[in-house]
Structures are given as C-alpha cells and as structure tokens.
PDB file of C-alpha atoms in Angstrom:
ATOM      1  CA  UNK A   1     -32.553  -1.890  17.714  1.00 48.00           C
ATOM      2  CA  UNK A   2     -33.016  -0.149  14.341  1.00 56.00           C
ATOM      3  CA  UNK A   3     -34.810  -2.225  11.710  1.00 69.00           C
ATOM      4  CA  UNK A   4     -33.253  -2.756   8.303  1.00 82.00           C
ATOM      5  CA  UNK A   5     -34.223  -0.334   5.559  1.00 89.00           C
ATOM      6  CA  UNK A   6     -35.003  -1.436   2.012  1.00 89.00           C
ATOM      7  CA  UNK A   7     -31.471  -0.359   0.970  1.00 90.00           C
ATOM      8  CA  UNK A   8     -29.806  -2.307   3.783  1.00 93.00           C
ATOM      9  CA  UNK A   9     -31.862  -5.408   3.024  1.00 94.00           C
ATOM     10  CA  UNK A  10     -30.961  -5.138  -0.660  1.00 96.00           C
ATOM     11  CA  UNK A  11     -27.244  -4.941   0.146  1.00 96.00           C
ATOM     12  CA  UNK A  12     -27.438  -8.067   2.302  1.00 96.00           C
ATOM     13  CA  UNK A  13     -29.390  -9.858  -0.425  1.00 96.00           C
ATOM     14  CA  UNK A  14     -26.725  -9.015  -3.022  1.00 96.00           C
ATOM     15  CA  UNK A  15     -24.060 -10.349  -0.653  1.00 96.00           C
ATOM     16  CA  UNK A  16     -25.916 -13.569   0.103  1.00 95.00           C
ATOM     17  CA  UNK A  17     -26.491 -14.281  -3.600  1.00 95.00           C
ATOM     18  CA  UNK A  18     -22.792 -14.226  -4.531  1.00 93.00           C
ATOM     19  CA  UNK A  19     -19.275 -14.703  -3.136  1.00 93.00           C
ATOM     20  CA  UNK A  20     -20.453 -13.805   0.349  1.00 94.00           C
ATOM     21  CA  UNK A  21     -17.136 -13.103   2.079  1.00 94.00           C
ATOM     22  CA  UNK A  22     -15.743 -11.078  -0.832  1.00 95.00           C
ATOM     23  CA  UNK A  23     -18.913  -9.058  -1.391  1.00 97.00           C
ATOM     24  CA  UNK A  24     -19.304  -8.387   2.327  1.00 96.00           C
ATOM     25  CA  UNK A  25     -15.719  -7.154   2.509  1.00 95.00           C
ATOM     26  CA  UNK A  26     -16.281  -4.870  -0.485  1.00 97.00           C
ATOM     27  CA  UNK A  27     -19.257  -3.393   1.359  1.00 97.00           C
ATOM     28  CA  UNK A  28     -17.279  -3.044   4.598  1.00 95.00           C
ATOM     29  CA  UNK A  29     -14.423  -1.331   2.757  1.00 95.00           C
ATOM     30  CA  UNK A  30     -16.905   1.332   1.687  1.00 95.00           C
ATOM     31  CA  UNK A  31     -17.899   2.132   5.300  1.00 91.00           C
ATOM     32  CA  UNK A  32     -15.087   4.093   6.995  1.00 74.00           C
ATOM     33  CA  UNK A  33     -14.918   3.726  10.757  1.00 60.00           C
ATOM     34  CA  UNK A  34     -14.037   7.428  11.020  1.00 53.00           C
ATOM     35  CA  UNK A  35     -12.010  10.036   9.176  1.00 45.00           C
ATOM     36  CA  UNK A  36      -8.639   8.880  10.478  1.00 49.00           C
ATOM     37  CA  UNK A  37      -8.879   5.109  10.882  1.00 56.00           C
ATOM     38  CA  UNK A  38      -9.725   2.349   8.398  1.00 58.00           C
ATOM     39  CA  UNK A  39     -12.570  -0.065   9.003  1.00 62.00           C
ATOM     40  CA  UNK A  40     -11.220  -2.758  11.386  1.00 65.00           C
ATOM     41  CA  UNK A  41     -10.648  -5.936   9.422  1.00 71.00           C
ATOM     42  CA  UNK A  42     -12.895  -8.846  10.425  1.00 76.00           C
ATOM     43  CA  UNK A  43     -11.578 -12.338  10.995  1.00 67.00           C
ATOM     44  CA  UNK A  44     -11.996 -14.800   8.144  1.00 62.00           C
ATOM     45  CA  UNK A  45     -15.627 -15.701   7.562  1.00 71.00           C
ATOM     46  CA  UNK A  46     -16.952 -12.923   9.814  1.00 88.00           C
ATOM     47  CA  UNK A  47     -17.393 -10.197   7.194  1.00 92.00           C
ATOM     48  CA  UNK A  48     -21.053 -10.874   6.437  1.00 94.00           C
ATOM     49  CA  UNK A  49     -22.086 -10.928  10.090  1.00 93.00           C
ATOM     50  CA  UNK A  50     -20.065  -7.732  10.732  1.00 92.00           C
ATOM     51  CA  UNK A  51     -21.838  -6.064   7.810  1.00 94.00           C
ATOM     52  CA  UNK A  52     -25.260  -7.123   9.091  1.00 93.00           C
ATOM     53  CA  UNK A  53     -24.513  -5.641  12.524  1.00 91.00           C
ATOM     54  CA  UNK A  54     -23.388  -2.331  11.008  1.00 91.00           C
ATOM     55  CA  UNK A  55     -26.405  -2.080   8.723  1.00 93.00           C
ATOM     56  CA  UNK A  56     -28.732  -2.911  11.596  1.00 92.00           C
ATOM     57  CA  UNK A  57     -27.135  -0.257  13.806  1.00 89.00           C
ATOM     58  CA  UNK A  58     -26.980   2.373  11.025  1.00 89.00           C
ATOM     59  CA  UNK A  59     -29.024   1.410   7.950  1.00 88.00           C
ATOM     60  CA  UNK A  60     -27.857   4.553   6.128  1.00 89.00           C
ATOM     61  CA  UNK A  61     -24.112   3.899   6.432  1.00 91.00           C
ATOM     62  CA  UNK A  62     -24.035   2.449   2.904  1.00 94.00           C
ATOM     63  CA  UNK A  63     -26.191   3.216  -0.111  1.00 94.00           C
ATOM     64  CA  UNK A  64     -27.309   0.205  -2.177  1.00 96.00           C
ATOM     65  CA  UNK A  65     -26.980   2.165  -5.416  1.00 96.00           C
ATOM     66  CA  UNK A  66     -23.401   3.086  -4.580  1.00 96.00           C
ATOM     67  CA  UNK A  67     -22.648  -0.532  -3.644  1.00 97.00           C
ATOM     68  CA  UNK A  68     -23.946  -1.799  -6.980  1.00 97.00           C
ATOM     69  CA  UNK A  69     -22.067   0.960  -8.817  1.00 98.00           C
ATOM     70  CA  UNK A  70     -18.808  -0.169  -7.196  1.00 98.00           C
ATOM     71  CA  UNK A  71     -19.457  -3.801  -8.120  1.00 98.00           C
ATOM     72  CA  UNK A  72     -20.201  -2.791 -11.717  1.00 98.00           C
ATOM     73  CA  UNK A  73     -17.146  -0.513 -11.936  1.00 98.00           C
ATOM     74  CA  UNK A  74     -14.910  -3.246 -10.520  1.00 98.00           C
ATOM     75  CA  UNK A  75     -16.093  -5.670 -13.207  1.00 98.00           C
ATOM     76  CA  UNK A  76     -16.076  -3.159 -16.074  1.00 98.00           C
ATOM     77  CA  UNK A  77     -12.550  -1.969 -15.279  1.00 97.00           C
ATOM     78  CA  UNK A  78     -11.223  -5.522 -14.952  1.00 97.00           C
ATOM     79  CA  UNK A  79     -10.022  -4.979 -11.390  1.00 98.00           C
ATOM     80  CA  UNK A  80      -9.108  -7.779  -9.016  1.00 95.00           C
ATOM     81  CA  UNK A  81     -10.538  -7.616  -5.504  1.00 95.00           C
ATOM     82  CA  UNK A  82      -8.196  -9.349  -3.064  1.00 94.00           C
ATOM     83  CA  UNK A  83      -9.228 -10.491   0.406  1.00 91.00           C
ATOM     84  CA  UNK A  84      -7.419 -12.480   3.117  1.00 87.00           C
ATOM     85  CA  UNK A  85      -7.162 -16.093   2.043  1.00 83.00           C
ATOM     86  CA  UNK A  86      -6.724 -15.317  -1.653  1.00 85.00           C
ATOM     87  CA  UNK A  87      -3.578 -16.541  -3.399  1.00 78.00           C
ATOM     88  CA  UNK A  88      -2.673 -12.918  -4.122  1.00 78.00           C
ATOM     89  CA  UNK A  89      -3.020 -11.730  -0.512  1.00 81.00           C
ATOM     90  CA  UNK A  90       0.448 -11.127   1.000  1.00 77.00           C
ATOM     91  CA  UNK A  91       0.726 -13.318   4.087  1.00 65.00           C
ATOM     92  CA  UNK A  92       4.226 -14.702   4.596  1.00 53.00           C
ATOM     93  CA  UNK A  93       7.268 -15.813   2.684  1.00 48.00           C
ATOM     94  CA  UNK A  94       9.993 -18.333   3.381  1.00 45.00           C
ATOM     95  CA  UNK A  95      13.512 -17.541   2.205  1.00 44.00           C
ATOM     96  CA  UNK A  96      16.089 -20.017   0.922  1.00 41.00           C
ATOM     97  CA  UNK A  97      17.400 -20.578   4.449  1.00 38.00           C
ATOM     98  CA  UNK A  98      13.970 -21.750   5.574  1.00 42.00           C
ATOM     99  CA  UNK A  99      13.407 -18.784   7.880  1.00 42.00           C
ATOM    100  CA  UNK A 100       9.948 -17.296   8.111  1.00 37.00           C
ATOM    101  CA  UNK A 101      10.118 -13.585   7.438  1.00 38.00           C
ATOM    102  CA  UNK A 102       7.561 -11.364   9.155  1.00 40.00           C
ATOM    103  CA  UNK A 103       4.077 -11.916   7.760  1.00 57.00           C
ATOM    104  CA  UNK A 104       2.839  -9.307   5.315  1.00 84.00           C
ATOM    105  CA  UNK A 105      -0.454  -7.542   5.778  1.00 88.00           C
ATOM    106  CA  UNK A 106      -1.478  -9.871   8.603  1.00 86.00           C
ATOM    107  CA  UNK A 107       1.109  -8.099  10.771  1.00 88.00           C
ATOM    108  CA  UNK A 108      -1.287  -5.154  10.762  1.00 89.00           C
ATOM    109  CA  UNK A 109      -3.788  -7.333  12.639  1.00 86.00           C
ATOM    110  CA  UNK A 110      -7.146  -5.515  12.883  1.00 85.00           C
ATOM    111  CA  UNK A 111      -5.705  -2.642  10.846  1.00 90.00           C
ATOM    112  CA  UNK A 112      -4.988  -4.728   7.770  1.00 90.00           C
ATOM    113  CA  UNK A 113      -7.129  -3.718   4.787  1.00 92.00           C
ATOM    114  CA  UNK A 114     -10.612  -5.205   4.607  1.00 92.00           C
ATOM    115  CA  UNK A 115     -10.060  -5.690   0.865  1.00 94.00           C
ATOM    116  CA  UNK A 116      -7.706  -4.477  -1.859  1.00 96.00           C
ATOM    117  CA  UNK A 117      -8.475  -3.449  -5.422  1.00 97.00           C
ATOM    118  CA  UNK A 118      -5.694  -4.241  -7.885  1.00 97.00           C
ATOM    119  CA  UNK A 119      -4.869  -3.612 -11.523  1.00 98.00           C
ATOM    120  CA  UNK A 120      -1.875  -5.407 -12.974  1.00 97.00           C
ATOM    121  CA  UNK A 121       0.220  -8.389 -11.945  1.00 96.00           C
ATOM    122  CA  UNK A 122      -1.068  -9.530  -8.549  1.00 93.00           C
ATOM    123  CA  UNK A 123       1.565 -12.277  -8.401  1.00 92.00           C
ATOM    124  CA  UNK A 124       4.024  -9.537  -7.373  1.00 93.00           C
ATOM    125  CA  UNK A 125       2.340  -9.712  -3.964  1.00 91.00           C
ATOM    126  CA  UNK A 126       3.120 -13.405  -3.568  1.00 88.00           C
ATOM    127  CA  UNK A 127       6.858 -13.029  -4.155  1.00 89.00           C
ATOM    128  CA  UNK A 128       9.127 -13.342  -1.100  1.00 88.00           C
ATOM    129  CA  UNK A 129       8.822 -10.294   1.113  1.00 88.00           C
ATOM    130  CA  UNK A 130      12.567  -9.652   0.926  1.00 91.00           C
ATOM    131  CA  UNK A 131      12.247  -9.053  -2.831  1.00 94.00           C
ATOM    132  CA  UNK A 132       9.970  -6.029  -2.297  1.00 96.00           C
ATOM    133  CA  UNK A 133      11.677  -2.806  -1.195  1.00 98.00           C
ATOM    134  CA  UNK A 134       9.790   0.346  -0.243  1.00 98.00           C
ATOM    135  CA  UNK A 135      11.529   3.481  -1.513  1.00 98.00           C
ATOM    136  CA  UNK A 136       9.739   6.749  -0.839  1.00 98.00           C
ATOM    137  CA  UNK A 137      10.303  10.318   0.238  1.00 97.00           C
ATOM    138  CA  UNK A 138       9.499  13.951  -0.280  1.00 96.00           C
ATOM    139  CA  UNK A 139       7.020  15.186  -2.880  1.00 94.00           C
ATOM    140  CA  UNK A 140       9.042  18.408  -3.131  1.00 93.00           C
ATOM    141  CA  UNK A 141      12.213  16.465  -3.837  1.00 95.00           C
ATOM    142  CA  UNK A 142      15.489  18.090  -4.776  1.00 96.00           C
ATOM    143  CA  UNK A 143      17.468  17.156  -7.863  1.00 97.00           C
ATOM    144  CA  UNK A 144      19.811  15.292  -5.504  1.00 97.00           C
ATOM    145  CA  UNK A 145      16.953  13.281  -4.005  1.00 97.00           C
ATOM    146  CA  UNK A 146      15.460  12.350  -7.365  1.00 98.00           C
ATOM    147  CA  UNK A 147      18.891  11.327  -8.682  1.00 98.00           C
ATOM    148  CA  UNK A 148      19.602   9.131  -5.655  1.00 98.00           C
ATOM    149  CA  UNK A 149      16.132   7.541  -5.835  1.00 98.00           C
ATOM    150  CA  UNK A 150      16.585   6.853  -9.536  1.00 98.00           C
ATOM    151  CA  UNK A 151      20.066   5.365  -9.118  1.00 98.00           C
ATOM    152  CA  UNK A 152      19.054   3.140  -6.191  1.00 99.00           C
ATOM    153  CA  UNK A 153      15.918   1.912  -7.962  1.00 98.00           C
ATOM    154  CA  UNK A 154      17.871   1.226 -11.157  1.00 98.00           C
ATOM    155  CA  UNK A 155      20.425  -0.914  -9.326  1.00 98.00           C
ATOM    156  CA  UNK A 156      17.814  -2.714  -7.205  1.00 98.00           C
ATOM    157  CA  UNK A 157      15.714  -3.526 -10.280  1.00 98.00           C
ATOM    158  CA  UNK A 158      18.766  -4.882 -12.107  1.00 97.00           C
ATOM    159  CA  UNK A 159      19.315  -7.174  -9.113  1.00 97.00           C
ATOM    160  CA  UNK A 160      15.742  -8.479  -9.239  1.00 97.00           C
ATOM    161  CA  UNK A 161      14.139  -6.447  -6.458  1.00 97.00           C
ATOM    162  CA  UNK A 162      10.642  -4.990  -6.826  1.00 97.00           C
ATOM    163  CA  UNK A 163      10.195  -1.304  -6.086  1.00 98.00           C
ATOM    164  CA  UNK A 164       7.198  -0.607  -3.863  1.00 97.00           C
ATOM    165  CA  UNK A 165       6.148   2.993  -3.316  1.00 97.00           C
ATOM    166  CA  UNK A 166       3.275   5.450  -3.649  1.00 97.00           C
ATOM    167  CA  UNK A 167       2.418   7.550  -6.661  1.00 95.00           C
ATOM    168  CA  UNK A 168       3.243  11.050  -5.484  1.00 95.00           C
ATOM    169  CA  UNK A 169       5.436  13.655  -7.131  1.00 96.00           C
ATOM    170  CA  UNK A 170       9.114  13.719  -6.260  1.00 97.00           C
ATOM    171  CA  UNK A 171      10.794  10.571  -4.950  1.00 98.00           C
ATOM    172  CA  UNK A 172       7.913   8.172  -5.724  1.00 97.00           C
ATOM    173  CA  UNK A 173       7.709   9.301  -9.346  1.00 98.00           C
ATOM    174  CA  UNK A 174      11.489   9.245  -9.845  1.00 98.00           C
ATOM    175  CA  UNK A 175      11.634   5.671  -8.550  1.00 98.00           C
ATOM    176  CA  UNK A 176       8.771   4.460 -10.780  1.00 98.00           C
ATOM    177  CA  UNK A 177      10.362   6.072 -13.837  1.00 98.00           C
ATOM    178  CA  UNK A 178      13.692   4.426 -13.094  1.00 98.00           C
ATOM    179  CA  UNK A 179      12.037   1.005 -12.849  1.00 98.00           C
ATOM    180  CA  UNK A 180      10.086   1.605 -16.064  1.00 98.00           C
ATOM    181  CA  UNK A 181      13.275   2.584 -17.891  1.00 98.00           C
ATOM    182  CA  UNK A 182      14.449  -1.005 -17.367  1.00 98.00           C
ATOM    183  CA  UNK A 183      11.023  -2.518 -18.119  1.00 98.00           C
ATOM    184  CA  UNK A 184      11.096  -3.669 -14.496  1.00 98.00           C
ATOM    185  CA  UNK A 185       7.858  -4.072 -12.523  1.00 98.00           C
ATOM    186  CA  UNK A 186       6.999  -1.774  -9.645  1.00 98.00           C
ATOM    187  CA  UNK A 187       4.095  -1.543  -7.201  1.00 98.00           C
ATOM    188  CA  UNK A 188       2.198   1.703  -6.573  1.00 98.00           C
ATOM    189  CA  UNK A 189       0.081   1.818  -3.412  1.00 98.00           C
ATOM    190  CA  UNK A 190      -2.531   4.521  -3.972  1.00 98.00           C
ATOM    191  CA  UNK A 191      -4.988   6.434  -1.747  1.00 96.00           C
ATOM    192  CA  UNK A 192      -7.959   6.629  -4.139  1.00 97.00           C
ATOM    193  CA  UNK A 193     -10.078   4.358  -6.298  1.00 97.00           C
ATOM    194  CA  UNK A 194      -8.287   3.047  -9.368  1.00 98.00           C
ATOM    195  CA  UNK A 195     -10.631   5.090 -11.556  1.00 96.00           C
ATOM    196  CA  UNK A 196      -9.721   8.248  -9.596  1.00 94.00           C
ATOM    197  CA  UNK A 197      -5.946   7.977  -9.812  1.00 92.00           C
ATOM    198  CA  UNK A 198      -4.051  10.370  -7.582  1.00 93.00           C
ATOM    199  CA  UNK A 199      -2.358  12.585  -8.505  1.00 93.00           C
ATOM    200  CA  UNK A 200      -4.266  12.992 -11.771  1.00 92.00           C
ATOM    201  CA  UNK A 201      -1.179  14.407 -13.487  1.00 94.00           C
ATOM    202  CA  UNK A 202       0.471  10.983 -13.194  1.00 96.00           C
ATOM    203  CA  UNK A 203      -1.829   9.149 -15.584  1.00 94.00           C
ATOM    204  CA  UNK A 204       1.021   8.326 -17.967  1.00 96.00           C
ATOM    205  CA  UNK A 205       3.247   7.285 -15.073  1.00 97.00           C
ATOM    206  CA  UNK A 206       0.631   4.828 -13.817  1.00 97.00           C
ATOM    207  CA  UNK A 207       0.145   3.531 -17.368  1.00 97.00           C
ATOM    208  CA  UNK A 208       3.885   2.833 -17.514  1.00 98.00           C
ATOM    209  CA  UNK A 209       3.671   0.876 -14.241  1.00 98.00           C
ATOM    210  CA  UNK A 210       1.079  -1.416 -15.838  1.00 98.00           C
ATOM    211  CA  UNK A 211       2.886  -1.575 -19.197  1.00 98.00           C
ATOM    212  CA  UNK A 212       6.074  -2.829 -17.507  1.00 98.00           C
ATOM    213  CA  UNK A 213       4.313  -5.630 -15.621  1.00 98.00           C
ATOM    214  CA  UNK A 214       3.713  -3.726 -12.405  1.00 98.00           C
ATOM    215  CA  UNK A 215       0.746  -3.298 -10.104  1.00 98.00           C
ATOM    216  CA  UNK A 216      -1.568  -0.529  -8.898  1.00 98.00           C
ATOM    217  CA  UNK A 217      -3.005  -1.293  -5.463  1.00 98.00           C
ATOM    218  CA  UNK A 218      -5.515   0.462  -3.213  1.00 97.00           C
ATOM    219  CA  UNK A 219      -7.926  -0.212  -0.365  1.00 96.00           C
ATOM    220  CA  UNK A 220     -10.278   2.438  -1.790  1.00 96.00           C
ATOM    221  CA  UNK A 221     -13.301   1.337  -3.807  1.00 97.00           C
ATOM    222  CA  UNK A 222     -13.775   2.673  -7.350  1.00 98.00           C
ATOM    223  CA  UNK A 223     -15.116   6.216  -7.311  1.00 96.00           C
ATOM    224  CA  UNK A 224     -13.414   7.079  -4.007  1.00 95.00           C
ATOM    225  CA  UNK A 225     -11.369  10.318  -4.157  1.00 94.00           C
ATOM    226  CA  UNK A 226      -8.057  10.790  -2.378  1.00 94.00           C
ATOM    227  CA  UNK A 227      -8.029  12.534   0.990  1.00 92.00           C
ATOM    228  CA  UNK A 228      -5.149  13.491   3.249  1.00 91.00           C
ATOM    229  CA  UNK A 229      -6.291  10.846   5.742  1.00 92.00           C
ATOM    230  CA  UNK A 230      -6.293   8.183   3.003  1.00 93.00           C
ATOM    231  CA  UNK A 231      -2.826   9.249   1.864  1.00 93.00           C
ATOM    232  CA  UNK A 232      -1.549   8.747   5.407  1.00 93.00           C
ATOM    233  CA  UNK A 233      -3.423   5.448   5.907  1.00 93.00           C
ATOM    234  CA  UNK A 234      -1.996   3.818   2.798  1.00 94.00           C
ATOM    235  CA  UNK A 235       1.461   4.169   4.368  1.00 96.00           C
ATOM    236  CA  UNK A 236       0.760   1.234   6.690  1.00 96.00           C
ATOM    237  CA  UNK A 237       0.130  -0.982   3.640  1.00 96.00           C
ATOM    238  CA  UNK A 238       3.438   0.056   2.096  1.00 97.00           C
ATOM    239  CA  UNK A 239       5.293  -0.602   5.348  1.00 96.00           C
ATOM    240  CA  UNK A 240       3.730  -4.057   5.727  1.00 95.00           C
ATOM    241  CA  UNK A 241       4.313  -5.232   2.154  1.00 95.00           C
ATOM    242  CA  UNK A 242       8.121  -5.168   2.222  1.00 95.00           C
ATOM    243  CA  UNK A 243      10.859  -6.311   4.557  1.00 93.00           C
ATOM    244  CA  UNK A 244      12.864  -3.123   3.926  1.00 96.00           C
ATOM    245  CA  UNK A 245      11.737   0.510   3.789  1.00 98.00           C
ATOM    246  CA  UNK A 246      14.057   3.324   2.703  1.00 99.00           C
ATOM    247  CA  UNK A 247      13.333   7.051   2.986  1.00 98.00           C
ATOM    248  CA  UNK A 248      15.332   9.064   0.457  1.00 97.00           C
ATOM    249  CA  UNK A 249      14.331  12.608   1.386  1.00 96.00           C
ATOM    250  CA  UNK A 250      11.938  13.824   4.072  1.00 96.00           C
ATOM    251  CA  UNK A 251      11.461  17.166   5.745  1.00 95.00           C
ATOM    252  CA  UNK A 252      11.082  17.400   9.510  1.00 93.00           C
ATOM    253  CA  UNK A 253       7.286  16.964   9.331  1.00 91.00           C
ATOM    254  CA  UNK A 254       7.082  15.003   6.094  1.00 92.00           C
ATOM    255  CA  UNK A 255       4.089  12.714   5.563  1.00 91.00           C
ATOM    256  CA  UNK A 256       6.565   9.964   4.606  1.00 94.00           C
ATOM    257  CA  UNK A 257       8.074   9.755   8.104  1.00 96.00           C
ATOM    258  CA  UNK A 258       5.078   7.845   9.528  1.00 96.00           C
ATOM    259  CA  UNK A 259       5.773   5.128   6.930  1.00 97.00           C
ATOM    260  CA  UNK A 260       9.227   4.619   8.441  1.00 97.00           C
ATOM    261  CA  UNK A 261       7.769   4.674  11.954  1.00 96.00           C
ATOM    262  CA  UNK A 262       5.127   2.112  10.991  1.00 96.00           C
ATOM    263  CA  UNK A 263       7.788  -0.103   9.426  1.00 96.00           C
ATOM    264  CA  UNK A 264       9.851   0.062  12.620  1.00 96.00           C
ATOM    265  CA  UNK A 265       6.760  -0.826  14.671  1.00 95.00           C
ATOM    266  CA  UNK A 266       6.271  -3.859  12.403  1.00 93.00           C
ATOM    267  CA  UNK A 267       9.882  -4.966  13.009  1.00 92.00           C
ATOM    268  CA  UNK A 268      10.871  -4.217   9.434  1.00 94.00           C
ATOM    269  CA  UNK A 269      14.314  -2.973   8.418  1.00 95.00           C
ATOM    270  CA  UNK A 270      14.369   0.787   7.833  1.00 98.00           C
ATOM    271  CA  UNK A 271      16.997   2.905   6.104  1.00 98.00           C
ATOM    272  CA  UNK A 272      17.391   6.584   5.284  1.00 98.00           C
ATOM    273  CA  UNK A 273      19.549   8.464   2.799  1.00 98.00           C
ATOM    274  CA  UNK A 274      21.450  11.410   4.302  1.00 98.00           C
ATOM    275  CA  UNK A 275      21.561  14.772   2.575  1.00 97.00           C
ATOM    276  CA  UNK A 276      23.298  18.112   3.029  1.00 94.00           C
ATOM    277  CA  UNK A 277      22.997  19.393   6.596  1.00 94.00           C
ATOM    278  CA  UNK A 278      21.682  22.636   5.123  1.00 94.00           C
ATOM    279  CA  UNK A 279      18.822  20.898   3.293  1.00 94.00           C
ATOM    280  CA  UNK A 280      15.373  21.122   4.909  1.00 95.00           C
ATOM    281  CA  UNK A 281      14.218  18.222   2.713  1.00 94.00           C
ATOM    282  CA  UNK A 282      16.689  15.903   4.459  1.00 97.00           C
ATOM    283  CA  UNK A 283      16.015  16.996   8.052  1.00 97.00           C
ATOM    284  CA  UNK A 284      13.546  14.148   8.601  1.00 97.00           C
ATOM    285  CA  UNK A 285      16.029  11.557   7.325  1.00 98.00           C
ATOM    286  CA  UNK A 286      18.708  12.929   9.626  1.00 98.00           C
ATOM    287  CA  UNK A 287      16.321  12.688  12.586  1.00 97.00           C
ATOM    288  CA  UNK A 288      15.521   9.057  11.728  1.00 97.00           C
ATOM    289  CA  UNK A 289      19.240   8.271  11.629  1.00 97.00           C
ATOM    290  CA  UNK A 290      19.783  10.071  14.933  1.00 96.00           C
ATOM    291  CA  UNK A 291      17.013   8.086  16.625  1.00 93.00           C
ATOM    292  CA  UNK A 292      19.033   4.891  16.159  1.00 89.00           C
ATOM    293  CA  UNK A 293      16.469   2.514  14.613  1.00 91.00           C
ATOM    294  CA  UNK A 294      17.395   3.428  11.045  1.00 96.00           C
ATOM    295  CA  UNK A 295      20.338   2.361   8.868  1.00 98.00           C
ATOM    296  CA  UNK A 296      22.345   4.817   6.790  1.00 98.00           C
ATOM    297  CA  UNK A 297      21.849   4.181   3.062  1.00 98.00           C
ATOM    298  CA  UNK A 298      24.050   5.599   0.313  1.00 98.00           C
ATOM    299  CA  UNK A 299      23.406   3.165  -2.533  1.00 98.00           C
ATOM    300  CA  UNK A 300      21.581  -0.012  -3.525  1.00 98.00           C
ATOM    301  CA  UNK A 301      24.349  -2.239  -2.175  1.00 98.00           C
ATOM    302  CA  UNK A 302      23.707  -0.898   1.327  1.00 98.00           C
ATOM    303  CA  UNK A 303      20.085  -2.031   1.007  1.00 98.00           C
ATOM    304  CA  UNK A 304      20.997  -5.435  -0.417  1.00 97.00           C
ATOM    305  CA  UNK A 305      23.462  -5.959   2.442  1.00 96.00           C
ATOM    306  CA  UNK A 306      20.665  -5.283   4.937  1.00 93.00           C
ATOM    307  CA  UNK A 307      18.328  -7.687   3.155  1.00 91.00           C
ATOM    308  CA  UNK A 308      20.965 -10.425   3.054  1.00 84.00           C
ATOM    309  CA  UNK A 309      22.060  -9.910   6.656  1.00 75.00           C
ATOM    310  CA  UNK A 310      20.942 -12.833   8.876  1.00 60.00           C
ATOM    311  CA  UNK A 311      18.390 -11.840  11.491  1.00 55.00           C
ATOM    312  CA  UNK A 312      19.817 -11.482  14.981  1.00 51.00           C
TER     313      UNK A 312
END
C-alpha cells in the first residue's frame, strides 16, 4: 500500500482540525472519479474515511495547495458549502395533502453531489419540491422558443413557482430574464466554480439572479472551469431538484434531452413544448412527446395542472 505523502498528510490534518465531514466532502468533490462520472457520494459520516483511502491509494490525486486555495476562495467569496444533513440540502417535501413527494437529491443515491457551493438564497432549496419547476432547452433557441419560455416563466413566477434552470444561452437565459423582470427568484445550476461563471458573457444575467433573491448552485469547487462533461453532469442535479421538468426547445441530439430522460428515470413529471414540424430545434421535443412519457405543454397552466394533479 502506498504511504501518505507530505501533501496528503497535510490535507488530512486540515480536515481533522475543522468541520471534518464538510472539509472531507470539499476535498472529495475536487477528486473526479473519471471524466464522465462524478465522485460517488459517501454515506453520512463516511467522507473522511473515504478521503483517507483515496489519498492512501493515490497520494497525488489532490494537491494540498489547491485544497487550501479552494477553502480560502470559498470563505473570501462568501459562498455556502452545502452537504447532506444541512438545512439547505434538498431532501424531501410534504405537500398540504400530507403526501411525501419524491426526495430531492437523495433520489440520485450514490450519484448525488458530494457537496454543493451556493451563492444567494439557499432557503429556495428547502421549499416544497412542487414549487420548483425546471424549464430548459436549446442554446440556439428560436424567437418562438424564447418567447414561449419567457411567457411560461412569467406566468409561473406570478403564481409563486421558482424557475430552476441552467445558465446557457437561449431558453435558460430567456427564462432567467423573465423571472428577473418580475423580481422573482430563480435558481441557476452551473457547471463551473462560482468564480468561473459559465458562460462568461452572462455575468450580468447571473448578477440579476442574485439581485432578485435567487441562487447560483454548483458541485464544482471555486477555480474549476466548465467542461462538456460537467455541463452534462449538472443536468442530473436539475432533474432531481424539481418535481416537474419542461423542455421548451431541443434538437434531435440536444444536450438538454438527457435532463428529461434523467427526470423520467427519477419518476418526475416531464413536459415538452411542441414547435413547427419543420423546425429542427423542436425535433427533440417531438420525439419526447412521441415516446409517451412526456406531457404536451403549451402554457403555464398546463404545468400547474400537472403539478396539482393527484399522483396515481
């Protein structure tokens, strides 16, 4: 068995001298399992022992200087680090009829995030799951798609629902802007560290999310750039956070389609907005509707009806 290096020993010492579970999870979140999969989430209280095993097996998997830099950046930027068991960690919600809706991130089991970095109002994550609605779609959205996303978000926000989406161009941006126009909070789930916002052109958009009482959320430590794999991985977080996911526009091979598929796998309610049959940016939505697990959505009332519908 490989002996611990000075760096590995220093990391474990930092962990043992503080909030052990939280610090160990921060360290684990910085060690990707591989390019396509997130680090499997340990059970409660097991993070430190998991970290020790990894550092013993591969003492160079995490640099102590980088670990300290992340801890310093987290503190300097005023970020919250959420872990399972925290009040802000989405677990489950009970509606007014006393029914237990599907648990939040815990539904992802070993694939739930090891930790989450947050800037903004973390209490949005403790609201009933039915209040959060994922609305996402194509980055290369048409005017039609952006208009529909804006109208649906506007009406949902007026009814008290919380938009949950990414931060990409197109549908995501149109939805955030519609929420901000009403001073309504929204949640942006991002693929990079909160000091490396992605896309960089959306700095003002992300500022408006915070200014209107919203939340920026990521499983990436400060200093971590966005990658295509991270963009795809964050989709599982979006799907798990809300009871309802709606795809407004998606091409046949759109990166937003896996979000709908993940939501279906988690037994969430999924909807899609149809478009012109001649539109390539709606081909993915039409395929979802054809597959039979997706509801046709034309306006916010269709979504609210699905949310209010008793579970069969």
